[in-house]
XYZ file of C-alpha atoms in Angstrom:
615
model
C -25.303 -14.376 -14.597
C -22.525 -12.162 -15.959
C -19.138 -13.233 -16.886
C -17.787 -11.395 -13.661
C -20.203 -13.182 -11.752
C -19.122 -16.075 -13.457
C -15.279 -15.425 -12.297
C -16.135 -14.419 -9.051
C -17.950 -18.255 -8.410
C -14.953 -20.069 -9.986
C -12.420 -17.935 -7.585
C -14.722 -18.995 -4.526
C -14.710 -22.073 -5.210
C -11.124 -22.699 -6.441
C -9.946 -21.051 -2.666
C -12.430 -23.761 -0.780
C -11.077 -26.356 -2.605
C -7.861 -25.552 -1.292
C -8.591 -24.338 2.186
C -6.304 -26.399 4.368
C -3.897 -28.062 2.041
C -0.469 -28.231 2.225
C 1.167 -25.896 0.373
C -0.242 -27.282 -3.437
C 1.402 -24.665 -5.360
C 4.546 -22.589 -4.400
C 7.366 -22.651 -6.616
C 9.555 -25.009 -5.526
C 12.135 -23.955 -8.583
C 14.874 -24.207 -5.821
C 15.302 -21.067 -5.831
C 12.756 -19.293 -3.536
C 10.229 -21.363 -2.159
C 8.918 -18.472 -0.049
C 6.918 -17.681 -3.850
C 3.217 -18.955 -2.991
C 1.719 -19.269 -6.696
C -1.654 -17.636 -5.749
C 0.371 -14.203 -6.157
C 1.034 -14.261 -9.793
C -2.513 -14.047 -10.481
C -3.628 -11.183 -7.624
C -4.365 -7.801 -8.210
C -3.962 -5.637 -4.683
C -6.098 -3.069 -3.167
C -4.243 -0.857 -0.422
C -6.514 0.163 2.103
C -5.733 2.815 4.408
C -8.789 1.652 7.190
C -9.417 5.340 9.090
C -10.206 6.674 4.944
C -11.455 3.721 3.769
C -15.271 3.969 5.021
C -17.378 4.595 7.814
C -19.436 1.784 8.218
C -20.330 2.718 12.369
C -20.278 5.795 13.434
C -21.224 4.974 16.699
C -17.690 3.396 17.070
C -16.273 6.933 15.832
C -12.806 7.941 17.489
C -13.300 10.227 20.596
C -10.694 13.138 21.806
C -9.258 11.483 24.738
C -8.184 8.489 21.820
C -5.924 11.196 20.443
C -2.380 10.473 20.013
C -1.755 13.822 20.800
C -4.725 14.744 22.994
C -3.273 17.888 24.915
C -3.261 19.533 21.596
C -6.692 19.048 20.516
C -9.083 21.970 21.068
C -11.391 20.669 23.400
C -14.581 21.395 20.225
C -12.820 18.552 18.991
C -15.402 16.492 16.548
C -15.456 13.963 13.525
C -14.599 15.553 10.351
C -17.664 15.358 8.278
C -16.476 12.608 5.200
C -17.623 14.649 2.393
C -15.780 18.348 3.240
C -13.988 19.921 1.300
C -10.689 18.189 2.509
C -8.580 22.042 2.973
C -11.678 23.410 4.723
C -10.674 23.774 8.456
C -13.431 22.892 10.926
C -13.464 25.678 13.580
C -11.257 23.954 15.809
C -8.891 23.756 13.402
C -8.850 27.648 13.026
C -7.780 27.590 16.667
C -4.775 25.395 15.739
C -3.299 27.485 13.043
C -2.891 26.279 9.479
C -3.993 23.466 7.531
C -0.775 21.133 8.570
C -0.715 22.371 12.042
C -4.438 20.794 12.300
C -5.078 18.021 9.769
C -2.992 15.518 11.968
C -5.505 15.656 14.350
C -8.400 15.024 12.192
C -10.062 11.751 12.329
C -13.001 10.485 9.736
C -14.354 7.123 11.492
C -12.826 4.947 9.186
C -13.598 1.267 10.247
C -13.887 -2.488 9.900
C -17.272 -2.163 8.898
C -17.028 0.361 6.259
C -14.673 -2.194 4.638
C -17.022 -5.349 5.181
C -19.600 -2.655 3.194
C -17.079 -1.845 0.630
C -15.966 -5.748 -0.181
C -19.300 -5.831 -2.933
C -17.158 -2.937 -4.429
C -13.649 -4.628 -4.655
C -15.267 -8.151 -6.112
C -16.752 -6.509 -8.715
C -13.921 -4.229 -9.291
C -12.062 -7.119 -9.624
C -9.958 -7.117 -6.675
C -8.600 -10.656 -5.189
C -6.353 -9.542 -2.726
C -6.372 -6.799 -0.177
C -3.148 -4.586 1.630
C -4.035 -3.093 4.711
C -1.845 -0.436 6.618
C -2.000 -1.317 10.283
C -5.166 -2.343 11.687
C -3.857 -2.990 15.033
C -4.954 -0.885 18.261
C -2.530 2.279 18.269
C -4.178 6.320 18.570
C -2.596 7.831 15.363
C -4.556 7.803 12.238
C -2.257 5.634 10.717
C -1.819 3.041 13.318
C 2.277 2.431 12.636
C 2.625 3.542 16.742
C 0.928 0.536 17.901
C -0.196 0.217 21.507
C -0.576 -4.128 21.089
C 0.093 -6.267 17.474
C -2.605 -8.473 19.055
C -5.065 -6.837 19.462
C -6.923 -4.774 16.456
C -8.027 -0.692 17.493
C -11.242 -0.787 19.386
C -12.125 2.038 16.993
C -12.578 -0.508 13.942
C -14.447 -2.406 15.838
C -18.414 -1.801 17.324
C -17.687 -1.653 21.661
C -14.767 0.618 21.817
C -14.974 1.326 25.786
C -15.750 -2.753 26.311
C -12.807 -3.336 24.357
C -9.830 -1.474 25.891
C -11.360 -2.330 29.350
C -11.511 -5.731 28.319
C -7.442 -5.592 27.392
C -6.097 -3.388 30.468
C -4.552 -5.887 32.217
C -3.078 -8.107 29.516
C 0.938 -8.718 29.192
C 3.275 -10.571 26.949
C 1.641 -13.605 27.562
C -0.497 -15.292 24.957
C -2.488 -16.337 27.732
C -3.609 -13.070 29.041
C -4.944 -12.178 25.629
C -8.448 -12.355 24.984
C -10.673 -11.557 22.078
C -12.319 -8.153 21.358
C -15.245 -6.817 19.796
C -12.794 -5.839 17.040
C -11.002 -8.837 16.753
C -14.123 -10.694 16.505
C -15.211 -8.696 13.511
C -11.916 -8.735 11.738
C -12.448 -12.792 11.733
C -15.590 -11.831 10.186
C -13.851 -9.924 7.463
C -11.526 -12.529 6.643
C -14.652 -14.870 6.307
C -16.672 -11.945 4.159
C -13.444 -11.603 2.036
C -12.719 -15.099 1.773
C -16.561 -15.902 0.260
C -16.269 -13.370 -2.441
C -12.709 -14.944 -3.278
C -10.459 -11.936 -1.961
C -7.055 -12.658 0.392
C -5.863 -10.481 2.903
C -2.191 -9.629 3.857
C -1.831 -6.794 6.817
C 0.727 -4.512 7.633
C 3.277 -5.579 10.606
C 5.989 -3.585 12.479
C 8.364 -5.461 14.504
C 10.798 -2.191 14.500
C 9.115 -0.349 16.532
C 5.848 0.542 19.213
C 4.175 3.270 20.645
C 4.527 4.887 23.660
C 1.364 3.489 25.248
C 2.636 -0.339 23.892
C 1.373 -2.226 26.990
C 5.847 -2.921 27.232
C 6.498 0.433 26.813
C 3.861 2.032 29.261
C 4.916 -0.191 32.044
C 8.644 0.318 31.291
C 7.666 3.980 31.904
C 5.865 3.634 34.827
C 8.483 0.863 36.721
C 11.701 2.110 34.762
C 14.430 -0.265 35.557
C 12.207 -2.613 37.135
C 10.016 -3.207 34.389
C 10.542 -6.770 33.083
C 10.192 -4.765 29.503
C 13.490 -2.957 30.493
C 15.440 -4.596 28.464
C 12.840 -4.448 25.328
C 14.146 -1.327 24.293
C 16.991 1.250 23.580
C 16.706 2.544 26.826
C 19.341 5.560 27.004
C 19.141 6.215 31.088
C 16.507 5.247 32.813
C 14.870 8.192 35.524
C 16.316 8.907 38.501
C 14.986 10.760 41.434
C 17.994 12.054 43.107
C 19.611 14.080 39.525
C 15.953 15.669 38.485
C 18.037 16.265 35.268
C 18.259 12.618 34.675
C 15.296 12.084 33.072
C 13.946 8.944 30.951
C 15.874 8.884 27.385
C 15.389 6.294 24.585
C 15.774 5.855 21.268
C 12.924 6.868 18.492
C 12.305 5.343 15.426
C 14.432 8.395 13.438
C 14.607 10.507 16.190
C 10.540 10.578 16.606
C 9.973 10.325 20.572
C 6.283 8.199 19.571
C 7.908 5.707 18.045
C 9.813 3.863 20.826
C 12.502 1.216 18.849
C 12.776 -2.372 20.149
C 16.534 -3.547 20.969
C 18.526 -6.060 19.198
C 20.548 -8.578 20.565
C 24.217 -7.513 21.316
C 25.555 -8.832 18.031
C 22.945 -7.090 16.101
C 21.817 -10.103 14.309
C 18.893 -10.403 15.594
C 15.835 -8.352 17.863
C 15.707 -9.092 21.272
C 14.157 -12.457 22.708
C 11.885 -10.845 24.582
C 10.216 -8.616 21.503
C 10.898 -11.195 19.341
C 8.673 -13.832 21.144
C 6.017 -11.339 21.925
C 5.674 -10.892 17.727
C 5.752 -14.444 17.231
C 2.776 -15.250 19.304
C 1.424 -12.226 18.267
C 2.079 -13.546 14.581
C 0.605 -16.890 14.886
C -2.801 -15.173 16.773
C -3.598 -13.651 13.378
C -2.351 -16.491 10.803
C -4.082 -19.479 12.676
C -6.946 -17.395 14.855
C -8.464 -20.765 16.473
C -4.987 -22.507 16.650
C -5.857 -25.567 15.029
C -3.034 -25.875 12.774
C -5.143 -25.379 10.044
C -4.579 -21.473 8.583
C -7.357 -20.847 6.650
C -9.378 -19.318 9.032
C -6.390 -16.526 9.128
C -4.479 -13.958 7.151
C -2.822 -14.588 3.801
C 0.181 -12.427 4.777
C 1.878 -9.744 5.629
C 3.560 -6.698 4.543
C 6.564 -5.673 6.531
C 7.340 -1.932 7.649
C 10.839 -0.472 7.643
C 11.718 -4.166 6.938
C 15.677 -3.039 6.706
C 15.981 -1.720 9.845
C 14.921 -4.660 11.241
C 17.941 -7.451 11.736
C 18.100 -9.946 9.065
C 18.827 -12.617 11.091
C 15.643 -12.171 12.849
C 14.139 -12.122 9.667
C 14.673 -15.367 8.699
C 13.614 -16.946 11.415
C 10.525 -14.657 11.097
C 9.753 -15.972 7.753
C 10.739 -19.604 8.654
C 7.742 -19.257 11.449
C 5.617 -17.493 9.060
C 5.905 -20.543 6.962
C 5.207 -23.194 9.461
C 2.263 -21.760 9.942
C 0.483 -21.649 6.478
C 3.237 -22.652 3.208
C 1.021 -20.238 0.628
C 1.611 -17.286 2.939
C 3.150 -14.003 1.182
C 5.512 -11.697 2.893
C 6.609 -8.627 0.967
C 9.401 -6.178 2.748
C 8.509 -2.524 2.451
C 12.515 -1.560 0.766
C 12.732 1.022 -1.169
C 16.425 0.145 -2.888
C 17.385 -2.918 -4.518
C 16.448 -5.824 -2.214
C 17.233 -8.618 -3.821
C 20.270 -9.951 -1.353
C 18.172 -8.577 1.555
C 14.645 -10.808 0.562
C 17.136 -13.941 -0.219
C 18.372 -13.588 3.467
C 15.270 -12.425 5.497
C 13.438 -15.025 3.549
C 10.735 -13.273 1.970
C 8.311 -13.580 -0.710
C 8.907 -10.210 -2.584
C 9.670 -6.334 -1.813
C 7.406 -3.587 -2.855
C 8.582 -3.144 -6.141
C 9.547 0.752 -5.977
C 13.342 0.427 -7.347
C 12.521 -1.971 -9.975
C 9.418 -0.934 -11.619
C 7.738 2.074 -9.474
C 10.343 4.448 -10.441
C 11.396 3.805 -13.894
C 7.873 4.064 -14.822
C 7.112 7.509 -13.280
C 10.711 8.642 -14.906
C 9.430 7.956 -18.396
C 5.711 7.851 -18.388
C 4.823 10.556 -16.019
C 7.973 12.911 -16.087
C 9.659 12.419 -19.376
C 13.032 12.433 -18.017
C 14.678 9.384 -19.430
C 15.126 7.723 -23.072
C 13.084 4.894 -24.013
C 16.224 2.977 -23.936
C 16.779 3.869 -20.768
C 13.526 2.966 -19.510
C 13.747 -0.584 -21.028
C 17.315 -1.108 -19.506
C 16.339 -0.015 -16.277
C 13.376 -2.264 -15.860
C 15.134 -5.369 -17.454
C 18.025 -5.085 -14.958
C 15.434 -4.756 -12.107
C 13.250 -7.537 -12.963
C 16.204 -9.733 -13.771
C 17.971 -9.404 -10.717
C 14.831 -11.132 -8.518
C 15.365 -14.335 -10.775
C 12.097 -16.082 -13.008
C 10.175 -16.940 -9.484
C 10.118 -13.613 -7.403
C 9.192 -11.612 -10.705
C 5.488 -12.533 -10.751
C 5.641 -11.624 -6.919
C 6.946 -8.513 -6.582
C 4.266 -5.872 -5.709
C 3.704 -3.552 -8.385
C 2.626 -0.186 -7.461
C 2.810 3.689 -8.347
C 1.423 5.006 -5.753
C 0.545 4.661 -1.510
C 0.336 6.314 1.311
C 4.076 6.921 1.476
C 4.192 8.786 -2.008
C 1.725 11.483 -4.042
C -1.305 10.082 -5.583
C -1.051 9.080 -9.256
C -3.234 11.777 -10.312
C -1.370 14.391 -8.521
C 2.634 13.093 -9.822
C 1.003 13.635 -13.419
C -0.378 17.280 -12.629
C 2.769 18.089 -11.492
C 5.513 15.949 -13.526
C 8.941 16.368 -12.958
C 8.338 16.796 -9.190
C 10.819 14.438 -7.232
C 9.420 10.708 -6.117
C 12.133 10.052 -2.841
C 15.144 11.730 -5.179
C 16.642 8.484 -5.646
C 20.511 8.514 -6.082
C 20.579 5.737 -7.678
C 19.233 6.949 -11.048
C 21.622 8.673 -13.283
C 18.908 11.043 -15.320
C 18.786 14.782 -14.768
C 15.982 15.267 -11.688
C 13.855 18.474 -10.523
C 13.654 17.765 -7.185
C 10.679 20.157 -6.557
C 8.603 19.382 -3.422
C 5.750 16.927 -3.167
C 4.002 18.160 -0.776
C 1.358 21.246 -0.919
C 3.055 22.866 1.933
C 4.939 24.264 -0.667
C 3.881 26.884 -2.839
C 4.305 25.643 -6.463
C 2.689 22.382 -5.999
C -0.656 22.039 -7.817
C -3.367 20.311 -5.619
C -6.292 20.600 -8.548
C -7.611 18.059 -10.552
C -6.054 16.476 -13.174
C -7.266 17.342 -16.534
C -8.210 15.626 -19.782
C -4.555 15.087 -20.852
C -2.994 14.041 -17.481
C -6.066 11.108 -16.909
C -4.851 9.815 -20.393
C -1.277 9.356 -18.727
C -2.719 7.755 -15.708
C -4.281 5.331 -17.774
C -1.289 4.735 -19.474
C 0.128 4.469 -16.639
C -2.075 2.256 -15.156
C -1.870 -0.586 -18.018
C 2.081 -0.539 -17.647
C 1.091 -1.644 -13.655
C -1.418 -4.459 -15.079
C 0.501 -5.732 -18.392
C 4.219 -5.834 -16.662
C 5.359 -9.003 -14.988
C 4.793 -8.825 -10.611
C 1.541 -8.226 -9.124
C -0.372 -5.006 -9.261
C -1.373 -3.066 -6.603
C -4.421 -0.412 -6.560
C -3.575 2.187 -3.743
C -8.173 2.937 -2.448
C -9.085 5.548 -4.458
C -7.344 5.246 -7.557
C -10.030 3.958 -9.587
C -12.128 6.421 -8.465
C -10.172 9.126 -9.404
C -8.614 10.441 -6.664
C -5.672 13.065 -6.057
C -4.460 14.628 -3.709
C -0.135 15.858 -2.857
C 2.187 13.353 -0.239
C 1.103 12.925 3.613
C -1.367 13.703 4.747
C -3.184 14.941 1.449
C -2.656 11.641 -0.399
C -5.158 10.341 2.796
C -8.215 12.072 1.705
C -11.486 10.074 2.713
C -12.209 7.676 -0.039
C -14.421 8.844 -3.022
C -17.851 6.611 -2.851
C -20.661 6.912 -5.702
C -23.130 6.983 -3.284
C -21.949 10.099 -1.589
C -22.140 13.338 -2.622
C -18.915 15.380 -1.756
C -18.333 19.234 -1.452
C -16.528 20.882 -3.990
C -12.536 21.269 -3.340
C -12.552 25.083 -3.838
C -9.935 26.131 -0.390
C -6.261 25.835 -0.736
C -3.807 24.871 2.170
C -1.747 27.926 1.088
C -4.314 30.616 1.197
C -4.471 31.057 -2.533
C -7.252 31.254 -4.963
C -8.258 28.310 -7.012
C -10.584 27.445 -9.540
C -13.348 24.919 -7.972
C -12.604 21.293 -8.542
C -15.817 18.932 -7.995
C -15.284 15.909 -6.034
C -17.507 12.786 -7.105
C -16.980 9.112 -8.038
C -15.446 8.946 -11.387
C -17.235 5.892 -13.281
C -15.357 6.323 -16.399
C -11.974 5.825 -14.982
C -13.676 2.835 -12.850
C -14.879 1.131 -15.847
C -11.258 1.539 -17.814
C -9.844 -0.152 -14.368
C -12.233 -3.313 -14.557
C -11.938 -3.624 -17.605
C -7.566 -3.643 -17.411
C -8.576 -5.935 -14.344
C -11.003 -8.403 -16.748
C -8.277 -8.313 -19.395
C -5.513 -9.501 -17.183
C -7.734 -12.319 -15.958
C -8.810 -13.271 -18.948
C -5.288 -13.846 -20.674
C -2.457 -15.920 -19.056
C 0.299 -14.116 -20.735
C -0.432 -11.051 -18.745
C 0.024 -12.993 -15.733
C 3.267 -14.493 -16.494
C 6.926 -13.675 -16.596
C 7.702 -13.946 -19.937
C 8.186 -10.836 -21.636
C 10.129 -9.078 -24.696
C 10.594 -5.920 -25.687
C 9.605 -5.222 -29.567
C 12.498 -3.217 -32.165
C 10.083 0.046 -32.767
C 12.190 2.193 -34.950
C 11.614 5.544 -35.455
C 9.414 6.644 -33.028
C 9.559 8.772 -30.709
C 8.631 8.310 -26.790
C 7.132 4.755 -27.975
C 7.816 1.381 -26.610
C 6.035 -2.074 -26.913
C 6.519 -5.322 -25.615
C 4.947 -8.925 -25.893
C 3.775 -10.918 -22.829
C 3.411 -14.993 -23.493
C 2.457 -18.033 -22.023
C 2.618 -21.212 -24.443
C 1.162 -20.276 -27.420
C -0.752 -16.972 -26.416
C 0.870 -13.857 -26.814
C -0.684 -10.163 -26.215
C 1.490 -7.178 -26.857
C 1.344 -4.007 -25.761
C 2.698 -0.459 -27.002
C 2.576 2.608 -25.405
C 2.883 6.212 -27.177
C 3.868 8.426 -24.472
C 4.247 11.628 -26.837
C 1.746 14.543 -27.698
C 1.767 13.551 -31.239
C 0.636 10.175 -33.793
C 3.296 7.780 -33.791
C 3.732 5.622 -36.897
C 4.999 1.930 -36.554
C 5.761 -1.155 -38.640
C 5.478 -4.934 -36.242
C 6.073 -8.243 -37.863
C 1.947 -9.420 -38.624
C 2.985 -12.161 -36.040
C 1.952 -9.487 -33.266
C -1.535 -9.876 -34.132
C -4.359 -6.841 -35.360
C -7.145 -7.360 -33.002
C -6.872 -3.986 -30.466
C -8.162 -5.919 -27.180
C -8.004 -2.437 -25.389
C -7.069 1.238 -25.851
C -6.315 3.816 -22.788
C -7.177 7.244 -25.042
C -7.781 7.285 -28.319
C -9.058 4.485 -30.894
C -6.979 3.084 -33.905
C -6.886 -0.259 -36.708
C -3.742 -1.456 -37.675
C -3.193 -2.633 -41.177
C -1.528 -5.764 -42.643
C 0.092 -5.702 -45.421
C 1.802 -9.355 -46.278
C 3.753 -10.131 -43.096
C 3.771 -6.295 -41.752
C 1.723 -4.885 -39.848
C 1.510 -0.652 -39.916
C -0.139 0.941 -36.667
C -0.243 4.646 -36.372
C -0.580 4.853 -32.530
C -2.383 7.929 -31.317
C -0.827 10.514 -28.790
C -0.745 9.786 -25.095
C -2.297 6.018 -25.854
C -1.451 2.892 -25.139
C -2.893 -0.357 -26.623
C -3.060 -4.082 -25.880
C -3.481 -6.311 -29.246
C -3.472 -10.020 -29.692
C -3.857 -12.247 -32.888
């Protein structure tokens, strides 16, 4: 038995022992009790379910499940999963360019394929999985949902039994019944549960789609809907003014994303939307309704979480905790959110503002001082207080942003401008629409930064998150090319040799990349296997004269790693008190022994490497 093996047992069997109990270990420093302690020691996997894997493709989407059906060609089919991903199908020709048709493309993405792929995250290392919205909506990525309590019939294997199995059901719990699809996401929660893996899913309470089961009948009955009051409703139809036609309010303006109303004062959403997401939220955290939640999800991950009242928010949370103590709720907010998660209640934030950033300003884009980079992560961290820091979800990249890969190929390039930085930004686009972004491969140099890059995520206090893919080597520009199909060993892809713009370009093979894999078990095995890495102690070391350079020391008790990054193209020469330790647990690039000499100890760090060392 190997010593992953070996891990993988004791993590099984740690999370049956405590099945059930009562909340045995969130932090109750009195400070934010909504902490459950099973987070400092995760490492996340985002999943993205339509490109995660196709594990049935007789359950493949169809074109009447389109969200926009009138536009698809009627040769609508199944992209093939191993195209070349700027290769238009010949009903995309019909359609125009690349982004006029890759909207419409759907790659059969399902439950399944992730039950397959959950062999693959164990022994990756992976204890705790994100998934964007798994719940029944006909965009491919399932934020316009048509129910929150039911999950798409096209994850699961009877997609015609399903929705005819959920036409008639309302608001009421009681109408609800349980799919094909449902069914077999309990089964993944059991599948991911043996193998010692949690699952949090993506919920939004701001918003539906147009074919919400509330929305469609408000639609269809207008002001007699007993929805009618669910939403912004502008004016409501009426047959004697044909211009008077049905107006509401769209998440930013987008007519598919119908907004739910708040209450008058704006403190809160409505009662009747509210209630429906309670239920809803209880069907998925305590499945059987036994009281006892660990038969259910692990948490959630809230969309848009600002525009959603605070006030309901709290109570959200409140419920959220009443149903299972250890659950983790983490607000997608892009800003500081440390006022906003202290009144809404929740576990962490997506830690963009306070870690996401800064790191891509110094390690990818070289646009801000060392000093700047340690000031701006110090005041971030410290602002969430010792017990949310080992929570916060730390991540470079998602679906929302470029892929790793791609912000290193072309550096500089803006990441959401944000204001609130004061260094000098390019704001160049992100997305290959536009002509000077770069969609190859990264080369030798640029998978060096990513793996610098990538043992910042694992050695910095908060949790890391893995966005599918990453480990595999993926790239790819923003939406919708940071969405590609997920690279699998087993499959053997066609080269990326088209370009969205019409221009040439040098082939770029597309295959499983079990170099970068190994590096990212191996960051994975490291953080496991050392405490310190996993706490939220951490200080910053005095490294004089060097350039681009920065190290730090993580601790818990008496164990200490440190870690030092060289982000510049050339050797960087460094004196540490001996203290730090000579033993080089890891490098990300190139190899190097450090010398002691009496109670100093001289490192010459190569370029564009980064180290871990311990005594």
């Amino acid at each position: 038995m190997t010593w992953r093996e070996c891990k993988r047992l004791l993590t099984v069997a740690i999370l049956i022992a405590c099945a059930g109990c009562a909340s045995p270990g969130s932090r109750t420093d009195g400070t934010h009790e909504a902490v459950p302690a099973w987070v400092q020691d995760a490492v996340f996997y985002q999943i993205f379910p339509e490109r995660f894997r196709n594990g049935d493709p007789t359950n493949d989407p169809i074109r009447a499940s389109l969200e926009y059906v009138e536009r698809a060609p009627a040769d609508w089919a199944v992209t093939p999963w191993t195209g070349d991903w700027y290769a238009q199908a010949p009903w995309e020709q019909t359609m125009g360019g690349f982004y006029q048709s890759v909207f419409h493309r759907r790659y059969g993405g399902d439950l399944q394929g992730v039950i397959d792929g959950l062999d693959y995250l164990a022994d990756l290392g992976i204890t705790a999985i994100y998934f964007n919205p798994v719940f029944y909506a006909r965009s491919l990525h399932k934020y316009d949902g048509n129910s929150f309590h039911h999950i798409d019939p096209y994850f699961g294997p009877d997609p015609e039994g399903d929705l005819a199995l959920i036409a008639d059901e309302t608001a009421d719990p009681e109408t609800w019944q349980w799919t094909a699809a449902d069914r077999l996401f309990l089964d993944l929660l059991t599948e991911a549960r043996a193998r010692g893996i949690r699952v949090v899913i993506d919920g939004v309470w701001n918003h539906t789609g147009r074919d919400f089961f509330a929305f469609a009948d408000l639609r269809a009955r207008q002001g007699d809907s007993p929805y009618a009051d669910w939403y912004v409703v502008e004016q409501f139809d009426d047959p004697a003014t044909p211009e008077r036609e049905f107006a509401y309010e769209g998440w930013w303006g987008v007519e598919t994303l119908p907004v739910f109303a708040d209450t008058p004062d704006g403190q809160d959403l409505h009662p009747g939307p509210k209630q429906y997401v309670f239920d809803a939220t209880a069907r998925w955290m305590d499945p059987n309704g036994d009281g006892d939640p660990s038969d259910g999800i692990d948490g959630w991950r809230l969309d848009v979480a600002e525009e959603v009242p605070t006030g309901f928010w709290a109570d959200w949370n409140a419920h959220v905790r009443q149903l299972n103590p250890e659950a983790y709720t983490v607000a997608e907010v892009w800003e500081p959110a440390q006022h906003f998660l202290d009144e809404g209640g929740f576990s962490a934030t997506m830690n963009y503002h306070a870690f996401a950033l800064p790191v891509k300003a110094f390690l990818i884009d070289e646009q801000i001082t060392t000093e700047r980079f340690i000031d701006l992560l110090d005041e971030g961290r410290e602002a969430y207080g010792t017990a949310r820091q080992t929570a916060l979800l730390n991540l470079i990249d998602s679906h929302d942003t470029d892929r790793v890969a791609s912000m290193i190929v072309n550096a500089k390039a803006s990441y959401r401008d944000p204001e609130w930085f004061d260094y000098d930004r390019d704001v160049s686009p992100r997305n290959a629409e536009h002509y000077d972004y770069a969609v190859r491969a990264p080369n030798d140099a640029e998978r060096a930064v990513q793996r610098m890059v990538a043992l910042m995520q694992f050695a910095y206090p908060g949790a890391p998150m893995l966005y599918y893919g990453t480990e595999a080597g993926m790239w790819g520009a923003d939406d919708p090319d940071d969405r590609k199909p997920m690279v699998w060993a087993d499959l053997d892809y066609a080269d990326e040799a088209a370009d969205p713009r019409g221009r040439a370009r040098t082939l770029d093979p597309v295959a499983f990349d079990a170099e970068l894999f190994g590096f990212f078990q191996r960051l994975i095995d490291l953080r496991a296997e050392h405490a310190a890495l996993r706490s939220a102690d951490l200080a910053w070391l005095e490294i004089d004269g060097a350039e681009q350079t920065v190290g730090f020391t993580r601790s818990a008790g008496d164990a200490a790693v440190t870690v030092l990054l060289n982000r510049s193209d050339s050797p960087q020469a460094i004196k540490l008190p001996a203290a730090v330790g000579e033993t080089v647990l890891l490098t990300t690039n190139l190899p190097f022994t450090p010398q002691r000499i009496g109670q100093t100890l001289h490192l010459t760090v190569p370029p564009l490497t980064g180290a871990v060392l311990t005594q």
